[in-house]
């Protein structure tokens, strides 16, 4: 244990300051780094890491490929925080029960230490969207994370840009940041929130359809006035790969969008999981 404590001191550079379990396998984790980072672009990501000797959560499963005790296991996570936050960072994480890292992250408590990458990177951001252009963001699962950073960083500073979040899930408990998004929907004239559930119970009074069906039904135009036209509206997709593939195909084939790739021009931006 003394050797492990020495490794913690040498490797770890951040402390857990808040942990909110939304479900047993879904949490919001907020950490404070020992040293501040440079201001980043909303939508970018960094890495989180814990050593293989750290404990796993009580409801995890047998590790599919056991991590060596002394290895630092790292994975990339989108930052939820606004871009001006350079010391405290928020992450939205789902537990992969047999994984190497997330069960260890779910075992963390306030005050525990971990590793946070020193670099913040990624090209999934609003840098190429003119302030008067509209923005549609479609997400499932933890794919909502970069969009919360978009909104916290830019929605108030882009009053002439209408911004829409379409969020799909099976159950209402899976709609991460629902309260924050619903609040923004009622308080900001340029923001619109369209949640939809595929397997809702009788208490849900909202939409019950897939994201593709919501788009095809004209719900975005009806609720926000946004036109799904590549000349007017940029589209961002993040979440389940099947959803992303299906929705991207719809925008390309039905609306004439071109995916942004490298230096190629495009109005459709995709964050790969």
PDB file of N, CA, C and O in Angstrom, residues 37-116:
ATOM      1  N   UNK A  37      -5.607  24.927 -16.362  1.00  0.00           N
ATOM      2  CA  UNK A  37      -5.360  24.663 -17.777  1.00  0.00           C
ATOM      3  C   UNK A  37      -5.613  25.952 -18.569  1.00  0.00           C
ATOM      4  O   UNK A  37      -6.215  26.884 -18.070  1.00  0.00           O
ATOM      5  N   UNK A  38      -5.157  25.969 -19.814  1.00  0.00           N
ATOM      6  CA  UNK A  38      -5.460  27.103 -20.674  1.00  0.00           C
ATOM      7  C   UNK A  38      -6.932  27.069 -21.073  1.00  0.00           C
ATOM      8  O   UNK A  38      -7.557  26.014 -21.090  1.00  0.00           O
ATOM      9  N   UNK A  39      -7.479  28.261 -21.391  1.00  0.00           N
ATOM     10  CA  UNK A  39      -8.867  28.296 -21.841  1.00  0.00           C
ATOM     11  C   UNK A  39      -9.003  27.425 -23.079  1.00  0.00           C
ATOM     12  O   UNK A  39      -8.163  27.440 -23.968  1.00  0.00           O
ATOM     13  N   UNK A  40     -10.080  26.650 -23.139  1.00  0.00           N
ATOM     14  CA  UNK A  40     -10.269  25.702 -24.222  1.00  0.00           C
ATOM     15  C   UNK A  40     -11.470  26.109 -25.069  1.00  0.00           C
ATOM     16  O   UNK A  40     -12.144  27.107 -24.782  1.00  0.00           O
ATOM     17  N   UNK A  41     -11.726  25.367 -26.119  1.00  0.00           N
ATOM     18  CA  UNK A  41     -12.900  25.590 -26.957  1.00  0.00           C
ATOM     19  C   UNK A  41     -14.021  24.659 -26.504  1.00  0.00           C
ATOM     20  O   UNK A  41     -13.798  23.461 -26.311  1.00  0.00           O
ATOM     21  N   UNK A  42     -15.214  25.221 -26.317  1.00  0.00           N
ATOM     22  CA  UNK A  42     -16.354  24.396 -25.915  1.00  0.00           C
ATOM     23  C   UNK A  42     -16.527  23.244 -26.887  1.00  0.00           C
ATOM     24  O   UNK A  42     -16.499  23.435 -28.105  1.00  0.00           O
ATOM     25  N   UNK A  43     -16.680  22.031 -26.347  1.00  0.00           N
ATOM     26  CA  UNK A  43     -16.820  20.841 -27.167  1.00  0.00           C
ATOM     27  C   UNK A  43     -15.578  19.980 -27.195  1.00  0.00           C
ATOM     28  O   UNK A  43     -15.618  18.845 -27.672  1.00  0.00           O
ATOM     29  N   UNK A  44     -14.465  20.489 -26.668  1.00  0.00           N
ATOM     30  CA  UNK A  44     -13.232  19.713 -26.663  1.00  0.00           C
ATOM     31  C   UNK A  44     -13.216  18.702 -25.514  1.00  0.00           C
ATOM     32  O   UNK A  44     -14.117  18.682 -24.676  1.00  0.00           O
ATOM     33  N   UNK A  45     -12.174  17.889 -25.480  1.00  0.00           N
ATOM     34  CA  UNK A  45     -12.087  16.821 -24.490  1.00  0.00           C
ATOM     35  C   UNK A  45     -10.685  16.731 -23.905  1.00  0.00           C
ATOM     36  O   UNK A  45      -9.722  17.284 -24.433  1.00  0.00           O
ATOM     37  N   UNK A  46     -10.605  16.016 -22.784  1.00  0.00           N
ATOM     38  CA  UNK A  46      -9.328  15.685 -22.177  1.00  0.00           C
ATOM     39  C   UNK A  46      -9.415  14.255 -21.649  1.00  0.00           C
ATOM     40  O   UNK A  46     -10.420  13.581 -21.856  1.00  0.00           O
ATOM     41  N   UNK A  47      -8.365  13.790 -20.992  1.00  0.00           N
ATOM     42  CA  UNK A  47      -8.366  12.416 -20.493  1.00  0.00           C
ATOM     43  C   UNK A  47      -8.509  12.381 -18.980  1.00  0.00           C
ATOM     44  O   UNK A  47      -8.067  13.298 -18.268  1.00  0.00           O
ATOM     45  N   UNK A  48      -9.130  11.329 -18.496  1.00  0.00           N
ATOM     46  CA  UNK A  48      -9.178  11.004 -17.080  1.00  0.00           C
ATOM     47  C   UNK A  48      -8.455   9.683 -16.895  1.00  0.00           C
ATOM     48  O   UNK A  48      -8.492   8.816 -17.776  1.00  0.00           O
ATOM     49  N   UNK A  49      -7.805   9.519 -15.736  1.00  0.00           N
ATOM     50  CA  UNK A  49      -7.071   8.293 -15.527  1.00  0.00           C
ATOM     51  C   UNK A  49      -7.001   7.869 -14.070  1.00  0.00           C
ATOM     52  O   UNK A  49      -7.002   8.706 -13.160  1.00  0.00           O
ATOM     53  N   UNK A  50      -6.966   6.556 -13.853  1.00  0.00           N
ATOM     54  CA  UNK A  50      -6.767   5.960 -12.536  1.00  0.00           C
ATOM     55  C   UNK A  50      -5.895   4.714 -12.711  1.00  0.00           C
ATOM     56  O   UNK A  50      -5.932   4.049 -13.755  1.00  0.00           O
ATOM     57  N   UNK A  51      -5.161   4.395 -11.693  1.00  0.00           N
ATOM     58  CA  UNK A  51      -4.292   3.219 -11.747  1.00  0.00           C
ATOM     59  C   UNK A  51      -5.088   1.930 -11.582  1.00  0.00           C
ATOM     60  O   UNK A  51      -6.173   1.915 -10.978  1.00  0.00           O
ATOM     61  N   UNK A  52      -4.513   0.850 -12.099  1.00  0.00           N
ATOM     62  CA  UNK A  52      -5.175  -0.443 -12.040  1.00  0.00           C
ATOM     63  C   UNK A  52      -5.382  -0.986 -10.645  1.00  0.00           C
ATOM     64  O   UNK A  52      -6.213  -1.873 -10.440  1.00  0.00           O
ATOM     65  N   UNK A  53      -4.635  -0.458  -9.665  1.00  0.00           N
ATOM     66  CA  UNK A  53      -4.811  -0.944  -8.296  1.00  0.00           C
ATOM     67  C   UNK A  53      -5.979  -0.280  -7.568  1.00  0.00           C
ATOM     68  O   UNK A  53      -6.323  -0.677  -6.451  1.00  0.00           O
ATOM     69  N   UNK A  54      -6.613   0.725  -8.181  1.00  0.00           N
ATOM     70  CA  UNK A  54      -7.713   1.420  -7.513  1.00  0.00           C
ATOM     71  C   UNK A  54      -8.946   0.524  -7.446  1.00  0.00           C
ATOM     72  O   UNK A  54      -9.170  -0.322  -8.320  1.00  0.00           O
ATOM     73  N   UNK A  55      -9.774   0.695  -6.415  1.00  0.00           N
ATOM     74  CA  UNK A  55     -10.971  -0.144  -6.268  1.00  0.00           C
ATOM     75  C   UNK A  55     -12.016   0.140  -7.341  1.00  0.00           C
ATOM     76  O   UNK A  55     -12.041   1.227  -7.927  1.00  0.00           O
ATOM     77  N   UNK A  56     -12.861  -0.854  -7.575  1.00  0.00           N
ATOM     78  CA  UNK A  56     -13.947  -0.731  -8.538  1.00  0.00           C
ATOM     79  C   UNK A  56     -15.275  -0.526  -7.802  1.00  0.00           C
ATOM     80  O   UNK A  56     -15.399  -0.844  -6.626  1.00  0.00           O
ATOM     81  N   UNK A  57     -16.264  -0.012  -8.494  1.00  0.00           N
ATOM     82  CA  UNK A  57     -17.555   0.263  -7.868  1.00  0.00           C
ATOM     83  C   UNK A  57     -18.236  -1.026  -7.432  1.00  0.00           C
ATOM     84  O   UNK A  57     -17.987  -2.104  -7.981  1.00  0.00           O
ATOM     85  N   UNK A  58     -19.131  -0.898  -6.480  1.00  0.00           N
ATOM     86  CA  UNK A  58     -19.804  -2.069  -5.901  1.00  0.00           C
ATOM     87  C   UNK A  58     -20.684  -2.781  -6.915  1.00  0.00           C
ATOM     88  O   UNK A  58     -20.898  -3.995  -6.802  1.00  0.00           O
ATOM     89  N   UNK A  59     -21.215  -2.062  -7.890  1.00  0.00           N
ATOM     90  CA  UNK A  59     -22.121  -2.709  -8.848  1.00  0.00           C
ATOM     91  C   UNK A  59     -21.447  -2.949 -10.200  1.00  0.00           C
ATOM     92  O   UNK A  59     -22.126  -3.096 -11.219  1.00  0.00           O
ATOM     93  N   UNK A  60     -20.131  -2.992 -10.209  1.00  0.00           N
ATOM     94  CA  UNK A  60     -19.425  -3.326 -11.451  1.00  0.00           C
ATOM     95  C   UNK A  60     -19.394  -4.847 -11.622  1.00  0.00           C
ATOM     96  O   UNK A  60     -19.790  -5.600 -10.728  1.00  0.00           O
ATOM     97  N   UNK A  61     -18.909  -5.270 -12.790  1.00  0.00           N
ATOM     98  CA  UNK A  61     -18.800  -6.694 -13.076  1.00  0.00           C
ATOM     99  C   UNK A  61     -17.329  -7.073 -13.235  1.00  0.00           C
ATOM    100  O   UNK A  61     -16.447  -6.221 -13.158  1.00  0.00           O
ATOM    101  N   UNK A  62     -17.090  -8.338 -13.458  1.00  0.00           N
ATOM    102  CA  UNK A  62     -15.714  -8.796 -13.629  1.00  0.00           C
ATOM    103  C   UNK A  62     -15.072  -8.078 -14.810  1.00  0.00           C
ATOM    104  O   UNK A  62     -15.683  -7.942 -15.873  1.00  0.00           O
ATOM    105  N   UNK A  63     -13.870  -7.643 -14.611  1.00  0.00           N
ATOM    106  CA  UNK A  63     -13.154  -6.880 -15.632  1.00  0.00           C
ATOM    107  C   UNK A  63     -12.937  -7.741 -16.875  1.00  0.00           C
ATOM    108  O   UNK A  63     -12.421  -8.853 -16.792  1.00  0.00           O
ATOM    109  N   UNK A  64     -13.322  -7.219 -18.038  1.00  0.00           N
ATOM    110  CA  UNK A  64     -13.208  -8.015 -19.264  1.00  0.00           C
ATOM    111  C   UNK A  64     -11.755  -8.304 -19.607  1.00  0.00           C
ATOM    112  O   UNK A  64     -11.417  -9.350 -20.162  1.00  0.00           O
ATOM    113  N   UNK A  65     -10.876  -7.361 -19.276  1.00  0.00           N
ATOM    114  CA  UNK A  65      -9.435  -7.525 -19.496  1.00  0.00           C
ATOM    115  C   UNK A  65      -8.738  -6.816 -18.346  1.00  0.00           C
ATOM    116  O   UNK A  65      -8.540  -5.603 -18.390  1.00  0.00           O
ATOM    117  N   UNK A  66      -8.395  -7.531 -17.277  1.00  0.00           N
ATOM    118  CA  UNK A  66      -7.872  -6.893 -16.067  1.00  0.00           C
ATOM    119  C   UNK A  66      -6.687  -5.963 -16.339  1.00  0.00           C
ATOM    120  O   UNK A  66      -5.728  -6.338 -17.022  1.00  0.00           O
ATOM    121  N   UNK A  67      -6.796  -4.751 -15.815  1.00  0.00           N
ATOM    122  CA  UNK A  67      -5.716  -3.791 -15.964  1.00  0.00           C
ATOM    123  C   UNK A  67      -4.589  -4.124 -14.993  1.00  0.00           C
ATOM    124  O   UNK A  67      -4.850  -4.399 -13.819  1.00  0.00           O
ATOM    125  N   UNK A  68      -3.336  -4.118 -15.442  1.00  0.00           N
ATOM    126  CA  UNK A  68      -2.219  -4.327 -14.521  1.00  0.00           C
ATOM    127  C   UNK A  68      -2.275  -3.312 -13.385  1.00  0.00           C
ATOM    128  O   UNK A  68      -2.618  -2.140 -13.595  1.00  0.00           O
ATOM    129  N   UNK A  69      -1.944  -3.745 -12.180  1.00  0.00           N
ATOM    130  CA  UNK A  69      -2.096  -2.899 -10.995  1.00  0.00           C
ATOM    131  C   UNK A  69      -1.377  -1.566 -11.131  1.00  0.00           C
ATOM    132  O   UNK A  69      -1.891  -0.523 -10.717  1.00  0.00           O
ATOM    133  N   UNK A  70      -0.213  -1.562 -11.716  1.00  0.00           N
ATOM    134  CA  UNK A  70       0.577  -0.332 -11.756  1.00  0.00           C
ATOM    135  C   UNK A  70       0.351   0.497 -13.021  1.00  0.00           C
ATOM    136  O   UNK A  70       0.940   1.566 -13.171  1.00  0.00           O
ATOM    137  N   UNK A  71      -0.518   0.022 -13.892  1.00  0.00           N
ATOM    138  CA  UNK A  71      -0.775   0.764 -15.132  1.00  0.00           C
ATOM    139  C   UNK A  71      -1.762   1.898 -14.881  1.00  0.00           C
ATOM    140  O   UNK A  71      -2.750   1.727 -14.161  1.00  0.00           O
ATOM    141  N   UNK A  72      -1.508   3.063 -15.487  1.00  0.00           N
ATOM    142  CA  UNK A  72      -2.444   4.180 -15.438  1.00  0.00           C
ATOM    143  C   UNK A  72      -3.409   4.032 -16.607  1.00  0.00           C
ATOM    144  O   UNK A  72      -3.030   4.188 -17.771  1.00  0.00           O
ATOM    145  N   UNK A  73      -4.666   3.719 -16.296  1.00  0.00           N
ATOM    146  CA  UNK A  73      -5.682   3.525 -17.332  1.00  0.00           C
ATOM    147  C   UNK A  73      -6.300   4.884 -17.656  1.00  0.00           C
ATOM    148  O   UNK A  73      -6.808   5.568 -16.760  1.00  0.00           O
ATOM    149  N   UNK A  74      -6.263   5.268 -18.920  1.00  0.00           N
ATOM    150  CA  UNK A  74      -6.761   6.577 -19.329  1.00  0.00           C
ATOM    151  C   UNK A  74      -7.783   6.447 -20.451  1.00  0.00           C
ATOM    152  O   UNK A  74      -7.668   5.590 -21.308  1.00  0.00           O
ATOM    153  N   UNK A  75      -8.787   7.350 -20.427  1.00  0.00           N
ATOM    154  CA  UNK A  75      -9.768   7.431 -21.500  1.00  0.00           C
ATOM    155  C   UNK A  75     -10.114   8.904 -21.719  1.00  0.00           C
ATOM    156  O   UNK A  75      -9.997   9.725 -20.811  1.00  0.00           O
ATOM    157  N   UNK A  76     -10.577   9.211 -22.923  1.00  0.00           N
ATOM    158  CA  UNK A  76     -10.949  10.584 -23.265  1.00  0.00           C
ATOM    159  C   UNK A  76     -12.414  10.850 -22.918  1.00  0.00           C
ATOM    160  O   UNK A  76     -13.277   9.994 -23.156  1.00  0.00           O
ATOM    161  N   UNK A  77     -12.687  12.045 -22.376  1.00  0.00           N
ATOM    162  CA  UNK A  77     -14.052  12.452 -22.040  1.00  0.00           C
ATOM    163  C   UNK A  77     -14.265  13.906 -22.422  1.00  0.00           C
ATOM    164  O   UNK A  77     -13.416  14.761 -22.158  1.00  0.00           O
ATOM    165  N   UNK A  78     -15.419  14.175 -23.040  1.00  0.00           N
ATOM    166  CA  UNK A  78     -15.769  15.553 -23.365  1.00  0.00           C
ATOM    167  C   UNK A  78     -15.958  16.359 -22.086  1.00  0.00           C
ATOM    168  O   UNK A  78     -16.485  15.847 -21.084  1.00  0.00           O
ATOM    169  N   UNK A  79     -15.548  17.600 -22.125  1.00  0.00           N
ATOM    170  CA  UNK A  79     -15.706  18.499 -20.976  1.00  0.00           C
ATOM    171  C   UNK A  79     -17.073  19.163 -21.048  1.00  0.00           C
ATOM    172  O   UNK A  79     -17.454  19.720 -22.085  1.00  0.00           O
ATOM    173  N   UNK A  80     -17.812  19.109 -19.971  1.00  0.00           N
ATOM    174  CA  UNK A  80     -19.144  19.706 -19.911  1.00  0.00           C
ATOM    175  C   UNK A  80     -19.067  21.181 -19.530  1.00  0.00           C
ATOM    176  O   UNK A  80     -19.935  21.974 -19.895  1.00  0.00           O
ATOM    177  N   UNK A  81     -18.040  21.571 -18.824  1.00  0.00           N
ATOM    178  CA  UNK A  81     -17.915  22.922 -18.297  1.00  0.00           C
ATOM    179  C   UNK A  81     -17.852  23.969 -19.402  1.00  0.00           C
ATOM    180  O   UNK A  81     -17.496  23.675 -20.546  1.00  0.00           O
ATOM    181  N   UNK A  82     -18.161  25.213 -19.033  1.00  0.00           N
ATOM    182  CA  UNK A  82     -17.974  26.337 -19.947  1.00  0.00           C
ATOM    183  C   UNK A  82     -16.486  26.531 -20.215  1.00  0.00           C
ATOM    184  O   UNK A  82     -15.642  26.193 -19.383  1.00  0.00           O
ATOM    185  N   UNK A  83     -16.167  27.078 -21.363  1.00  0.00           N
ATOM    186  CA  UNK A  83     -14.772  27.157 -21.801  1.00  0.00           C
ATOM    187  C   UNK A  83     -13.900  28.046 -20.924  1.00  0.00           C
ATOM    188  O   UNK A  83     -12.679  27.905 -20.920  1.00  0.00           O
ATOM    189  N   UNK A  84     -14.517  28.963 -20.169  1.00  0.00           N
ATOM    190  CA  UNK A  84     -13.705  29.859 -19.325  1.00  0.00           C
ATOM    191  C   UNK A  84     -13.292  29.195 -18.011  1.00  0.00           C
ATOM    192  O   UNK A  84     -12.480  29.754 -17.272  1.00  0.00           O
ATOM    193  N   UNK A  85     -13.846  28.016 -17.710  1.00  0.00           N
ATOM    194  CA  UNK A  85     -13.451  27.316 -16.489  1.00  0.00           C
ATOM    195  C   UNK A  85     -12.129  26.589 -16.746  1.00  0.00           C
ATOM    196  O   UNK A  85     -12.077  25.664 -17.543  1.00  0.00           O
ATOM    197  N   UNK A  86     -11.092  27.006 -16.083  1.00  0.00           N
ATOM    198  CA  UNK A  86      -9.769  26.435 -16.344  1.00  0.00           C
ATOM    199  C   UNK A  86      -9.204  25.673 -15.156  1.00  0.00           C
ATOM    200  O   UNK A  86      -8.084  25.164 -15.221  1.00  0.00           O
ATOM    201  N   UNK A  87      -9.959  25.561 -14.076  1.00  0.00           N
ATOM    202  CA  UNK A  87      -9.473  24.860 -12.883  1.00  0.00           C
ATOM    203  C   UNK A  87     -10.396  23.736 -12.448  1.00  0.00           C
ATOM    204  O   UNK A  87      -9.943  22.689 -12.000  1.00  0.00           O
ATOM    205  N   UNK A  88     -11.698  23.944 -12.593  1.00  0.00           N
ATOM    206  CA  UNK A  88     -12.665  22.906 -12.262  1.00  0.00           C
ATOM    207  C   UNK A  88     -13.344  22.437 -13.541  1.00  0.00           C
ATOM    208  O   UNK A  88     -13.810  23.252 -14.341  1.00  0.00           O
ATOM    209  N   UNK A  89     -13.404  21.118 -13.709  1.00  0.00           N
ATOM    210  CA  UNK A  89     -13.938  20.546 -14.931  1.00  0.00           C
ATOM    211  C   UNK A  89     -15.017  19.520 -14.608  1.00  0.00           C
ATOM    212  O   UNK A  89     -14.869  18.714 -13.700  1.00  0.00           O
ATOM    213  N   UNK A  90     -16.079  19.577 -15.395  1.00  0.00           N
ATOM    214  CA  UNK A  90     -17.209  18.671 -15.192  1.00  0.00           C
ATOM    215  C   UNK A  90     -17.258  17.641 -16.316  1.00  0.00           C
ATOM    216  O   UNK A  90     -17.004  17.964 -17.485  1.00  0.00           O
ATOM    217  N   UNK A  91     -17.615  16.397 -15.950  1.00  0.00           N
ATOM    218  CA  UNK A  91     -17.698  15.300 -16.914  1.00  0.00           C
ATOM    219  C   UNK A  91     -18.988  14.522 -16.685  1.00  0.00           C
ATOM    220  O   UNK A  91     -19.451  14.388 -15.551  1.00  0.00           O
ATOM    221  N   UNK A  92     -19.548  14.020 -17.765  1.00  0.00           N
ATOM    222  CA  UNK A  92     -20.783  13.229 -17.722  1.00  0.00           C
ATOM    223  C   UNK A  92     -20.424  11.827 -18.185  1.00  0.00           C
ATOM    224  O   UNK A  92     -20.044  11.614 -19.341  1.00  0.00           O
ATOM    225  N   UNK A  93     -20.530  10.851 -17.288  1.00  0.00           N
ATOM    226  CA  UNK A  93     -19.921   9.543 -17.517  1.00  0.00           C
ATOM    227  C   UNK A  93     -20.931   8.424 -17.292  1.00  0.00           C
ATOM    228  O   UNK A  93     -21.679   8.436 -16.308  1.00  0.00           O
ATOM    229  N   UNK A  94     -20.916   7.451 -18.192  1.00  0.00           N
ATOM    230  CA  UNK A  94     -21.714   6.239 -18.001  1.00  0.00           C
ATOM    231  C   UNK A  94     -20.788   5.082 -17.654  1.00  0.00           C
ATOM    232  O   UNK A  94     -19.675   4.989 -18.188  1.00  0.00           O
ATOM    233  N   UNK A  95     -21.233   4.235 -16.754  1.00  0.00           N
ATOM    234  CA  UNK A  95     -20.392   3.129 -16.319  1.00  0.00           C
ATOM    235  C   UNK A  95     -20.487   1.943 -17.270  1.00  0.00           C
ATOM    236  O   UNK A  95     -21.574   1.460 -17.575  1.00  0.00           O
ATOM    237  N   UNK A  96     -19.334   1.507 -17.750  1.00  0.00           N
ATOM    238  CA  UNK A  96     -19.221   0.246 -18.474  1.00  0.00           C
ATOM    239  C   UNK A  96     -18.822  -0.788 -17.431  1.00  0.00           C
ATOM    240  O   UNK A  96     -17.671  -0.828 -16.989  1.00  0.00           O
ATOM    241  N   UNK A  97     -19.752  -1.611 -17.027  1.00  0.00           N
ATOM    242  CA  UNK A  97     -19.581  -2.429 -15.825  1.00  0.00           C
ATOM    243  C   UNK A  97     -18.359  -3.344 -15.866  1.00  0.00           C
ATOM    244  O   UNK A  97     -17.757  -3.628 -14.828  1.00  0.00           O
ATOM    245  N   UNK A  98     -17.978  -3.822 -17.038  1.00  0.00           N
ATOM    246  CA  UNK A  98     -16.827  -4.714 -17.133  1.00  0.00           C
ATOM    247  C   UNK A  98     -15.578  -3.994 -17.641  1.00  0.00           C
ATOM    248  O   UNK A  98     -14.574  -4.626 -17.948  1.00  0.00           O
ATOM    249  N   UNK A  99     -15.652  -2.670 -17.731  1.00  0.00           N
ATOM    250  CA  UNK A  99     -14.544  -1.896 -18.259  1.00  0.00           C
ATOM    251  C   UNK A  99     -13.402  -1.735 -17.272  1.00  0.00           C
ATOM    252  O   UNK A  99     -13.505  -2.072 -16.094  1.00  0.00           O
ATOM    253  N   UNK A 100     -12.305  -1.184 -17.756  1.00  0.00           N
ATOM    254  CA  UNK A 100     -11.129  -0.987 -16.919  1.00  0.00           C
ATOM    255  C   UNK A 100     -11.176   0.320 -16.138  1.00  0.00           C
ATOM    256  O   UNK A 100     -10.683   0.381 -15.015  1.00  0.00           O
ATOM    257  N   UNK A 101     -11.784   1.362 -16.711  1.00  0.00           N
ATOM    258  CA  UNK A 101     -11.714   2.673 -16.063  1.00  0.00           C
ATOM    259  C   UNK A 101     -13.000   3.114 -15.383  1.00  0.00           C
ATOM    260  O   UNK A 101     -12.971   3.537 -14.222  1.00  0.00           O
ATOM    261  N   UNK A 102     -14.128   3.060 -16.090  1.00  0.00           N
ATOM    262  CA  UNK A 102     -15.333   3.673 -15.505  1.00  0.00           C
ATOM    263  C   UNK A 102     -15.745   3.073 -14.162  1.00  0.00           C
ATOM    264  O   UNK A 102     -16.182   3.822 -13.276  1.00  0.00           O
ATOM    265  N   UNK A 103     -15.621   1.748 -13.923  1.00  0.00           N
ATOM    266  CA  UNK A 103     -15.957   1.264 -12.579  1.00  0.00           C
ATOM    267  C   UNK A 103     -15.058   1.868 -11.499  1.00  0.00           C
ATOM    268  O   UNK A 103     -15.503   2.051 -10.358  1.00  0.00           O
ATOM    269  N   UNK A 104     -13.847   2.202 -11.852  1.00  0.00           N
ATOM    270  CA  UNK A 104     -12.948   2.844 -10.879  1.00  0.00           C
ATOM    271  C   UNK A 104     -13.337   4.314 -10.684  1.00  0.00           C
ATOM    272  O   UNK A 104     -13.263   4.833  -9.575  1.00  0.00           O
ATOM    273  N   UNK A 105     -13.756   4.967 -11.763  1.00  0.00           N
ATOM    274  CA  UNK A 105     -14.243   6.342 -11.631  1.00  0.00           C
ATOM    275  C   UNK A 105     -15.500   6.387 -10.764  1.00  0.00           C
ATOM    276  O   UNK A 105     -15.681   7.301  -9.951  1.00  0.00           O
ATOM    277  N   UNK A 106     -16.380   5.394 -10.916  1.00  0.00           N
ATOM    278  CA  UNK A 106     -17.625   5.369 -10.144  1.00  0.00           C
ATOM    279  C   UNK A 106     -17.371   5.055  -8.669  1.00  0.00           C
ATOM    280  O   UNK A 106     -18.223   5.318  -7.820  1.00  0.00           O
ATOM    281  N   UNK A 107     -16.208   4.503  -8.359  1.00  0.00           N
ATOM    282  CA  UNK A 107     -15.862   4.232  -6.959  1.00  0.00           C
ATOM    283  C   UNK A 107     -15.283   5.464  -6.265  1.00  0.00           C
ATOM    284  O   UNK A 107     -15.110   5.455  -5.044  1.00  0.00           O
ATOM    285  N   UNK A 108     -14.978   6.501  -7.021  1.00  0.00           N
ATOM    286  CA  UNK A 108     -14.407   7.711  -6.423  1.00  0.00           C
ATOM    287  C   UNK A 108     -15.421   8.409  -5.523  1.00  0.00           C
ATOM    288  O   UNK A 108     -16.629   8.373  -5.759  1.00  0.00           O
ATOM    289  N   UNK A 109     -14.902   9.078  -4.502  1.00  0.00           N
ATOM    290  CA  UNK A 109     -15.712   9.912  -3.621  1.00  0.00           C
ATOM    291  C   UNK A 109     -15.073  11.294  -3.546  1.00  0.00           C
ATOM    292  O   UNK A 109     -13.913  11.480  -3.934  1.00  0.00           O
ATOM    293  N   UNK A 110     -15.839  12.246  -3.044  1.00  0.00           N
ATOM    294  CA  UNK A 110     -15.316  13.606  -2.910  1.00  0.00           C
ATOM    295  C   UNK A 110     -14.041  13.582  -2.067  1.00  0.00           C
ATOM    296  O   UNK A 110     -13.985  12.947  -1.012  1.00  0.00           O
ATOM    297  N   UNK A 111     -13.009  14.239  -2.566  1.00  0.00           N
ATOM    298  CA  UNK A 111     -11.720  14.266  -1.886  1.00  0.00           C
ATOM    299  C   UNK A 111     -10.718  13.286  -2.454  1.00  0.00           C
ATOM    300  O   UNK A 111      -9.513  13.414  -2.184  1.00  0.00           O
ATOM    301  N   UNK A 112     -11.184  12.303  -3.232  1.00  0.00           N
ATOM    302  CA  UNK A 112     -10.267  11.342  -3.838  1.00  0.00           C
ATOM    303  C   UNK A 112      -9.486  11.995  -4.971  1.00  0.00           C
ATOM    304  O   UNK A 112      -9.915  12.975  -5.578  1.00  0.00           O
ATOM    305  N   UNK A 113      -8.350  11.375  -5.270  1.00  0.00           N
ATOM    306  CA  UNK A 113      -7.452  11.910  -6.290  1.00  0.00           C
ATOM    307  C   UNK A 113      -7.524  11.080  -7.576  1.00  0.00           C
ATOM    308  O   UNK A 113      -7.832   9.883  -7.551  1.00  0.00           O
ATOM    309  N   UNK A 114      -7.186  11.722  -8.688  1.00  0.00           N
ATOM    310  CA  UNK A 114      -7.143  11.062  -9.996  1.00  0.00           C
ATOM    311  C   UNK A 114      -6.264  11.857 -10.938  1.00  0.00           C
ATOM    312  O   UNK A 114      -5.789  12.951 -10.591  1.00  0.00           O
ATOM    313  N   UNK A 115      -6.065  11.316 -12.124  1.00  0.00           N
ATOM    314  CA  UNK A 115      -5.274  11.998 -13.146  1.00  0.00           C
ATOM    315  C   UNK A 115      -6.189  12.671 -14.153  1.00  0.00           C
ATOM    316  O   UNK A 115      -7.177  12.090 -14.605  1.00  0.00           O
ATOM    317  N   UNK A 116      -5.862  13.919 -14.504  1.00  0.00           N
ATOM    318  CA  UNK A 116      -6.554  14.645 -15.570  1.00  0.00           C
ATOM    319  C   UNK A 116      -5.503  15.105 -16.576  1.00  0.00           C
ATOM    320  O   UNK A 116      -4.481  15.686 -16.193  1.00  0.00           O
TER     321      UNK A 116
END
